XYZ file of N, CA and C in Angstrom:
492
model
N -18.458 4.992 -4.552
C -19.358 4.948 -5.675
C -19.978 3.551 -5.757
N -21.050 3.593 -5.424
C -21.941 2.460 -5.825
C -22.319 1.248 -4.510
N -23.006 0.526 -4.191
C -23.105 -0.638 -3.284
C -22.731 -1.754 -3.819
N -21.873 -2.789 -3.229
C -22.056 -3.904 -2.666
C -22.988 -4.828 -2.666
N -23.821 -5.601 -3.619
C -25.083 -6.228 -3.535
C -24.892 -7.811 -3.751
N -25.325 -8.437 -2.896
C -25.109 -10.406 -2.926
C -26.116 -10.231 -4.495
N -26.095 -11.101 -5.317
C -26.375 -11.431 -6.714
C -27.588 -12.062 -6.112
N -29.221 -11.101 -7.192
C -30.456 -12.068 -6.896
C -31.170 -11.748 -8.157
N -32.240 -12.706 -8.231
C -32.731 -12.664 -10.016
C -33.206 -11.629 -10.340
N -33.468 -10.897 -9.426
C -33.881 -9.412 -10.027
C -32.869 -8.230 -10.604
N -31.351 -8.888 -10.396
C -30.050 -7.949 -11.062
C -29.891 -8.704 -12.786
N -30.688 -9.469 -13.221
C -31.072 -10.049 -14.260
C -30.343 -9.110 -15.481
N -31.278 -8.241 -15.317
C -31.497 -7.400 -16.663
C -30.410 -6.530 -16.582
N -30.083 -5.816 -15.247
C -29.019 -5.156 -15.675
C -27.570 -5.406 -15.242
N -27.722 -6.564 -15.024
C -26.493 -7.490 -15.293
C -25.870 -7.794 -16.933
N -27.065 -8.252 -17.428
C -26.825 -8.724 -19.129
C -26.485 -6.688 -19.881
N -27.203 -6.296 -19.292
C -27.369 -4.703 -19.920
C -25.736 -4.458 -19.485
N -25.326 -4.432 -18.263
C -23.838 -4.744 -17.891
C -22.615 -5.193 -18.934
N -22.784 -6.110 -19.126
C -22.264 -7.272 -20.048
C -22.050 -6.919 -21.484
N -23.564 -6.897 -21.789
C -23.503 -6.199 -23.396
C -22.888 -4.525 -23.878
N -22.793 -3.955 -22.605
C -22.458 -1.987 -22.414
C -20.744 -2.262 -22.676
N -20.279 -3.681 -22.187
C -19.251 -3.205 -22.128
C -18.214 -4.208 -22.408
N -19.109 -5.054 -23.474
C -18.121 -6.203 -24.250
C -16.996 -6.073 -25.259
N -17.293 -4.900 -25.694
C -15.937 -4.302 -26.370
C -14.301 -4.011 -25.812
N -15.324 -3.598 -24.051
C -14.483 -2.368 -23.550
C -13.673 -3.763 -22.639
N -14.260 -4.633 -21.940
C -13.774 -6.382 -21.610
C -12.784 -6.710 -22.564
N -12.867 -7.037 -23.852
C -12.225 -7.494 -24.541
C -10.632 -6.624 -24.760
N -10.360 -5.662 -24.588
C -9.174 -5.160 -24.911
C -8.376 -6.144 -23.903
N -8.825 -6.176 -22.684
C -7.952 -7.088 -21.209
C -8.080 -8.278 -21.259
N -9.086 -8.734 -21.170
C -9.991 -10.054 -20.859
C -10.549 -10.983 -22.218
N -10.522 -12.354 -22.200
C -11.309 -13.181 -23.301
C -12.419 -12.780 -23.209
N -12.998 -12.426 -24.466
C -14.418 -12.301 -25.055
C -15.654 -13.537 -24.247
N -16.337 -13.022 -24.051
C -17.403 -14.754 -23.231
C -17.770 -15.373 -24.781
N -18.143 -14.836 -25.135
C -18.533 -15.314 -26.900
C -20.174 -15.586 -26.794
N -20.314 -15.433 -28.095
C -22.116 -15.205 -28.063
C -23.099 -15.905 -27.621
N -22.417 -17.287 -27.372
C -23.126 -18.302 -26.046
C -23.596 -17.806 -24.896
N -22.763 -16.958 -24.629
C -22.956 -16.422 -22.876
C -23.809 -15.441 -22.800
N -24.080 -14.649 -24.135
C -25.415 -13.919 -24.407
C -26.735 -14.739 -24.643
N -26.409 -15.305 -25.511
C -27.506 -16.554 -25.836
C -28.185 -17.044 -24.783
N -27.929 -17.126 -23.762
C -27.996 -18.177 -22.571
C -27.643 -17.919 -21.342
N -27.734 -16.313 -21.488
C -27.610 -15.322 -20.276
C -28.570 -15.927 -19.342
N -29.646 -16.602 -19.522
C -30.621 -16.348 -18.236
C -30.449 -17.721 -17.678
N -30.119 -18.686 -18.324
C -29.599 -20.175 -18.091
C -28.544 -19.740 -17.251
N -27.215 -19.063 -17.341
C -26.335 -18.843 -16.647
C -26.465 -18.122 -15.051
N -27.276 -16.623 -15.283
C -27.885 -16.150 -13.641
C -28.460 -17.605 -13.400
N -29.371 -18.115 -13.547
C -30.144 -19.291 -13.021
C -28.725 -19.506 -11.711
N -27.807 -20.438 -12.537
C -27.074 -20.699 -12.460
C -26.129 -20.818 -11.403
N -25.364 -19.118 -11.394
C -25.172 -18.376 -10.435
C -26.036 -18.508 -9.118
N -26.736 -18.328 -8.986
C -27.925 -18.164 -7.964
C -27.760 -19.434 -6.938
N -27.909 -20.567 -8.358
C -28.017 -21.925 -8.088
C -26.994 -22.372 -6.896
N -25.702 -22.049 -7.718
C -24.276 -22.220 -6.863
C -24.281 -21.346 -5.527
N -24.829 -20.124 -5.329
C -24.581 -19.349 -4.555
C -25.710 -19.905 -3.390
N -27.053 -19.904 -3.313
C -27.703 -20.793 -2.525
C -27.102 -22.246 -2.167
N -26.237 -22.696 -2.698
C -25.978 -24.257 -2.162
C -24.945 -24.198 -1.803
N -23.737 -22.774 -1.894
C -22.624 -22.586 -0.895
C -21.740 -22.693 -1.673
N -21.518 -22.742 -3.025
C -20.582 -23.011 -3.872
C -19.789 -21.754 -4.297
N -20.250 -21.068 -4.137
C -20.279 -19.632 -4.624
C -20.683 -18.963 -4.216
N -20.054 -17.112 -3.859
C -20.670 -16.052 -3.412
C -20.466 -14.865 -4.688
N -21.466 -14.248 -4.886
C -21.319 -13.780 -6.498
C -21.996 -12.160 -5.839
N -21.231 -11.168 -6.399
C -21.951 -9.518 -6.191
C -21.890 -9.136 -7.475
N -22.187 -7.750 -7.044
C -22.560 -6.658 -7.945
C -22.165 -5.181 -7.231
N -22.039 -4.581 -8.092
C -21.370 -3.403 -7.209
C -22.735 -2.296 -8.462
N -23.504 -2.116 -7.551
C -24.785 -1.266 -8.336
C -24.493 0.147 -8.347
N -24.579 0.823 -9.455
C -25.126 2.731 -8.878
C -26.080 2.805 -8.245
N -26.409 3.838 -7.719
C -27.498 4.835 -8.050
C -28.863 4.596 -8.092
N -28.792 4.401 -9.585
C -29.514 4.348 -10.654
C -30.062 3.080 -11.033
N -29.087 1.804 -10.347
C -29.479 0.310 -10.212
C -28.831 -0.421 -11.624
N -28.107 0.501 -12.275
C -27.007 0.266 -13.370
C -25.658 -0.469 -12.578
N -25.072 -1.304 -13.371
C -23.929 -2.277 -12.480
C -22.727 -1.974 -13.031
N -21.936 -1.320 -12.313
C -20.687 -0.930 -12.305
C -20.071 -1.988 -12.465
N -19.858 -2.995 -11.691
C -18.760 -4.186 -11.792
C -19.667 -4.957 -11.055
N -18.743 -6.371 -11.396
C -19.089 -8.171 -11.077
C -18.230 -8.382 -10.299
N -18.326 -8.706 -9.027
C -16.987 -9.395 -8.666
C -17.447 -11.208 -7.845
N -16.762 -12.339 -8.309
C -17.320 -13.154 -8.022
C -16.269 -14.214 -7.266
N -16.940 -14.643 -6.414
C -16.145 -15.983 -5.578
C -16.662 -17.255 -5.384
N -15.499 -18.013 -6.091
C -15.884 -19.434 -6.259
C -15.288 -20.001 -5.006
N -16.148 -20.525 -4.283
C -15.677 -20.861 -3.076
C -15.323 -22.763 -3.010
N -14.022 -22.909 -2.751
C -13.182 -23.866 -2.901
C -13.049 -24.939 -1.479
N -12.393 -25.847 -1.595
C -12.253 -27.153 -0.398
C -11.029 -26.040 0.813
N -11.347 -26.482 1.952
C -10.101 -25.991 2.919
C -9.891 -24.608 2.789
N -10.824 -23.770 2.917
C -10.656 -22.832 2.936
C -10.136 -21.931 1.928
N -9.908 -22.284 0.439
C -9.410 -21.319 -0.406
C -10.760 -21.325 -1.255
N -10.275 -19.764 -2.180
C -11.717 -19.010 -3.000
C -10.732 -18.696 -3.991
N -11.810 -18.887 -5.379
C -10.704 -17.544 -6.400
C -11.712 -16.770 -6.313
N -11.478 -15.790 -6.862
C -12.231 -14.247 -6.986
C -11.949 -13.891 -8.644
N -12.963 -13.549 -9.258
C -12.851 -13.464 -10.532
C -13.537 -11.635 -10.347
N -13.193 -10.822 -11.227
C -14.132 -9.425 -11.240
C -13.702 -9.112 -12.749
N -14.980 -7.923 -12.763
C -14.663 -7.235 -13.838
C -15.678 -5.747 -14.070
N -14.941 -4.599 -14.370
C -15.397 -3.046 -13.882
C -16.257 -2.526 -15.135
N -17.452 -1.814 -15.218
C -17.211 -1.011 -16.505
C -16.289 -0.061 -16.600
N -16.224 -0.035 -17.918
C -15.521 1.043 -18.445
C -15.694 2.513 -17.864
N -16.894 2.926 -17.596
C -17.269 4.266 -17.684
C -16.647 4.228 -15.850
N -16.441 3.368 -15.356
C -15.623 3.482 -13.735
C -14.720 3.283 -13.775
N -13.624 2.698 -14.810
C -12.392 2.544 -14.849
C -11.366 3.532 -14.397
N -10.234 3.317 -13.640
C -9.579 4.544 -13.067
C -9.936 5.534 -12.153
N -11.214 4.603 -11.181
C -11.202 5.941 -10.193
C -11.749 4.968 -9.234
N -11.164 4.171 -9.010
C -10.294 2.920 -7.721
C -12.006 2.063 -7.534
N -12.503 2.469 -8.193
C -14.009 1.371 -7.566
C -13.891 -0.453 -7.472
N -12.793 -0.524 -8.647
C -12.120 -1.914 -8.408
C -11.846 -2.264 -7.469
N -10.653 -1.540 -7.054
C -10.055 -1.336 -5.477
C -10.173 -1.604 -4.230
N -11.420 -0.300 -4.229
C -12.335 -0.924 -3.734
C -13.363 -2.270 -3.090
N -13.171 -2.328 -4.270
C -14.743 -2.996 -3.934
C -13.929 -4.725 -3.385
N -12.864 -4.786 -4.531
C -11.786 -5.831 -4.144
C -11.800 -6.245 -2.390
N -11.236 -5.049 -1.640
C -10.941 -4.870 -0.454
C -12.366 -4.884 0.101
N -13.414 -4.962 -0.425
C -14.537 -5.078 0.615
C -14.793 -6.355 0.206
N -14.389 -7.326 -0.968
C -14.805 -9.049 -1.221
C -13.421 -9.388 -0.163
N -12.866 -9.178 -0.185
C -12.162 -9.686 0.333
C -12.740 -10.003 2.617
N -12.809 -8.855 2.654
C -13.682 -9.060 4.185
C -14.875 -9.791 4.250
N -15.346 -9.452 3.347
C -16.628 -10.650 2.875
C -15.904 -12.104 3.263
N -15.237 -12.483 2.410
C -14.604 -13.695 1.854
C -14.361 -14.426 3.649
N -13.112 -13.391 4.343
C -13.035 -13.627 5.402
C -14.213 -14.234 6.516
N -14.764 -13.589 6.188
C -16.127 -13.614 7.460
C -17.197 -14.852 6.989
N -16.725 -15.331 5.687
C -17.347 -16.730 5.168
C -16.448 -17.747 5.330
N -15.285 -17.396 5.993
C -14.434 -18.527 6.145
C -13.564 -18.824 5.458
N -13.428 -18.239 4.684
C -12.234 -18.103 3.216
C -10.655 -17.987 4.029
N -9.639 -18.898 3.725
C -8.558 -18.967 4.497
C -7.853 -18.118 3.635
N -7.981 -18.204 2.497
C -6.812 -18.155 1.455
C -7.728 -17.294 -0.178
N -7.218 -16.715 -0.680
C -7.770 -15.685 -1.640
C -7.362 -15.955 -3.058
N -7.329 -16.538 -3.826
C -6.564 -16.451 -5.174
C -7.096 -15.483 -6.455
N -6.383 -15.179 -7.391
C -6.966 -14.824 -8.619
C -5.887 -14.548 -9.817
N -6.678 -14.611 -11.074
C -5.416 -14.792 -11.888
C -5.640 -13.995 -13.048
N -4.952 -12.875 -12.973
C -5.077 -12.022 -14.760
C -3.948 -12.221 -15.083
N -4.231 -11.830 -16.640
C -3.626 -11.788 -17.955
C -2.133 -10.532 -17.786
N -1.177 -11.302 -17.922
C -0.059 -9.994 -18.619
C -0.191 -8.652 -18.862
N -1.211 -8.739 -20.039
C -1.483 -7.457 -20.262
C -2.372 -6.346 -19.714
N -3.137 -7.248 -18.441
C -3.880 -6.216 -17.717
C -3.146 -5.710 -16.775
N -2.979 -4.637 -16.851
C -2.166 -3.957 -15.858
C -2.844 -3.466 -14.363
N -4.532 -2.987 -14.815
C -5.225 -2.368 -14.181
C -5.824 -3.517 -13.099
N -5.686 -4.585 -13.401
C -5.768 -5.510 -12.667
C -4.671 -5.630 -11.718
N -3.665 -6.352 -12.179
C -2.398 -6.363 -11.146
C -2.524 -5.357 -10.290
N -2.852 -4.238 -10.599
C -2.892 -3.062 -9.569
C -3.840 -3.327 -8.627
N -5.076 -3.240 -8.743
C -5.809 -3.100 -7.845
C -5.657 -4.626 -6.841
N -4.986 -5.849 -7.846
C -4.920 -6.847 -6.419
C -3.262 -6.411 -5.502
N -2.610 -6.110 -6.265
C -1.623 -5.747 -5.354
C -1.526 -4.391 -4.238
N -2.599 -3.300 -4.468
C -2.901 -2.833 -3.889
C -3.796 -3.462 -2.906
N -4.399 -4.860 -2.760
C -5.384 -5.048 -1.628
C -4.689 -6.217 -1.163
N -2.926 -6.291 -1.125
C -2.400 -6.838 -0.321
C -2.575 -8.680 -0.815
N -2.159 -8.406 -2.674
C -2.171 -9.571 -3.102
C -0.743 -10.161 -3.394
N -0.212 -11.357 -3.824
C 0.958 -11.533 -3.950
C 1.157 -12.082 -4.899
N 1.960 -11.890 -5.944
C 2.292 -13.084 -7.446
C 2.321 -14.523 -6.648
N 2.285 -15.382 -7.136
C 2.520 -16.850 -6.447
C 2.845 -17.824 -7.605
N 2.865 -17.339 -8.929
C 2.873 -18.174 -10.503
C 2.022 -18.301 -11.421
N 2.907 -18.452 -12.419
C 2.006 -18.578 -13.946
C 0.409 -19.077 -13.755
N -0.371 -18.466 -14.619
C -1.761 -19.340 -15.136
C -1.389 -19.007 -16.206
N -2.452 -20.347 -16.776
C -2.040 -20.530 -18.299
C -3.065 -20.329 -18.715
N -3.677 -21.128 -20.053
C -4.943 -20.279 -20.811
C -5.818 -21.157 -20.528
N -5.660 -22.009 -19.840
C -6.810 -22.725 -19.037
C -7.675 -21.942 -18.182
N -6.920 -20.986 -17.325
C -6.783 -20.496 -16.227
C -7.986 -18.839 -16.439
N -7.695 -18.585 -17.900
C -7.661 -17.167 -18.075
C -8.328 -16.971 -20.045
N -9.024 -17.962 -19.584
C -10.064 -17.681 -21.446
C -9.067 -17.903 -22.364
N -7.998 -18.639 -22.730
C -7.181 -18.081 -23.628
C -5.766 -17.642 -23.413
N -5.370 -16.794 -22.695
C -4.729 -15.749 -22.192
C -3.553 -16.395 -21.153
N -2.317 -15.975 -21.146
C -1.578 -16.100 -20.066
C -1.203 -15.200 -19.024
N -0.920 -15.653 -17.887
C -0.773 -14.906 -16.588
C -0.070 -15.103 -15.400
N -0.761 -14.706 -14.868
C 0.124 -14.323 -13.247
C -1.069 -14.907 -12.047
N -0.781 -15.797 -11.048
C -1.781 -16.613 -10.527
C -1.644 -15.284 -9.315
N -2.529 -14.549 -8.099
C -2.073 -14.252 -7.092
C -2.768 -14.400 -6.199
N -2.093 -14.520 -4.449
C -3.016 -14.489 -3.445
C -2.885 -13.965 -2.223
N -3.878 -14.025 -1.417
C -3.722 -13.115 -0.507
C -4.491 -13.983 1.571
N -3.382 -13.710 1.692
C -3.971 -14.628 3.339
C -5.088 -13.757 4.170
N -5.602 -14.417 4.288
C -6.988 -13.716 4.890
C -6.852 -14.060 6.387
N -5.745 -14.882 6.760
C -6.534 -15.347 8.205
C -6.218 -14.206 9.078
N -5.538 -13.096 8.750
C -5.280 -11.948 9.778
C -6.447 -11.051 9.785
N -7.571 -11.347 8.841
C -8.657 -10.361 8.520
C -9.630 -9.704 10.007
């Protein structure tokens, strides 16, 4: 369900349309972005873009169809070979593995950019998270704290890529 798309200014609109569909449905798992990050949605893609052209960052989208955005999944690309990977699904795809997915296809990505090492870090209470990274061959490795995670405490995990 859905493609794979590198992040470009034309996923603009239904990126934020993304965002706003499903800030309620974010918040049960995840810290709220807070109304700044609406405010200043287009300052931020800028942004994105910015980092991702100068190598700092590799940022997707996992599109329908329809050109509606299922999920974000994003990689901050780090010194010596390590990345974190940050994502997040709509609701209306929740539970029918597109996370999973799509996880296991950033992840070959990641590889083939040189990424040695994989990290990422949810919250306790997301469960649906832990799953889908431990299903793509992730490993606990320790606490994040609310630095780490909006607020929120957690579980840091990662995953070796160099066998990719």
């Amino acid at each position: 369900m859905g493609e794979l798309e590198l992040l470009r200014a034309d996923h603009a609109d239904a990126v934020l349309d993304f965002e706003l569909e499903n800030r309620g449905y974010f918040a049960t798992s995840i810290s709220d972005r807070g109304d700044d990050y609406f405010e200043h949605f287009s300052d931020r893609h800028a942004a994105m873009l910015a980092d991702q052209d100068a190598g700092r960052g590799a940022y997707y989208v996992l599109a329908d169809d329809d050109g509606s955005i299922l999920g974000r999944f994003n990689l901050l690309l780090g010194d010596e070979g390590v990345a974190t990977l940050g994502y997040r699904v709509a609701g209306r795809a929740a539970g029918r593995g597109v996370a999973t997915a799509a996880v296991g296809e950033i992840c070959a990505l990641a590889a083939h950019q040189g990424v040695r090492t994989l990290r990422a870090a949810t919250s306790y209470s997301n469960l649906a998270s832990q799953r889908v990274l431990l299903n793509n061959g992730f490993r606990p490795v320790g606490p994040a704290g609310p630095e780490d995670l909006g607020g929120k405490t957690g579980k840091w995990y990662e995953r070796d890529l160099l066998d990719e």
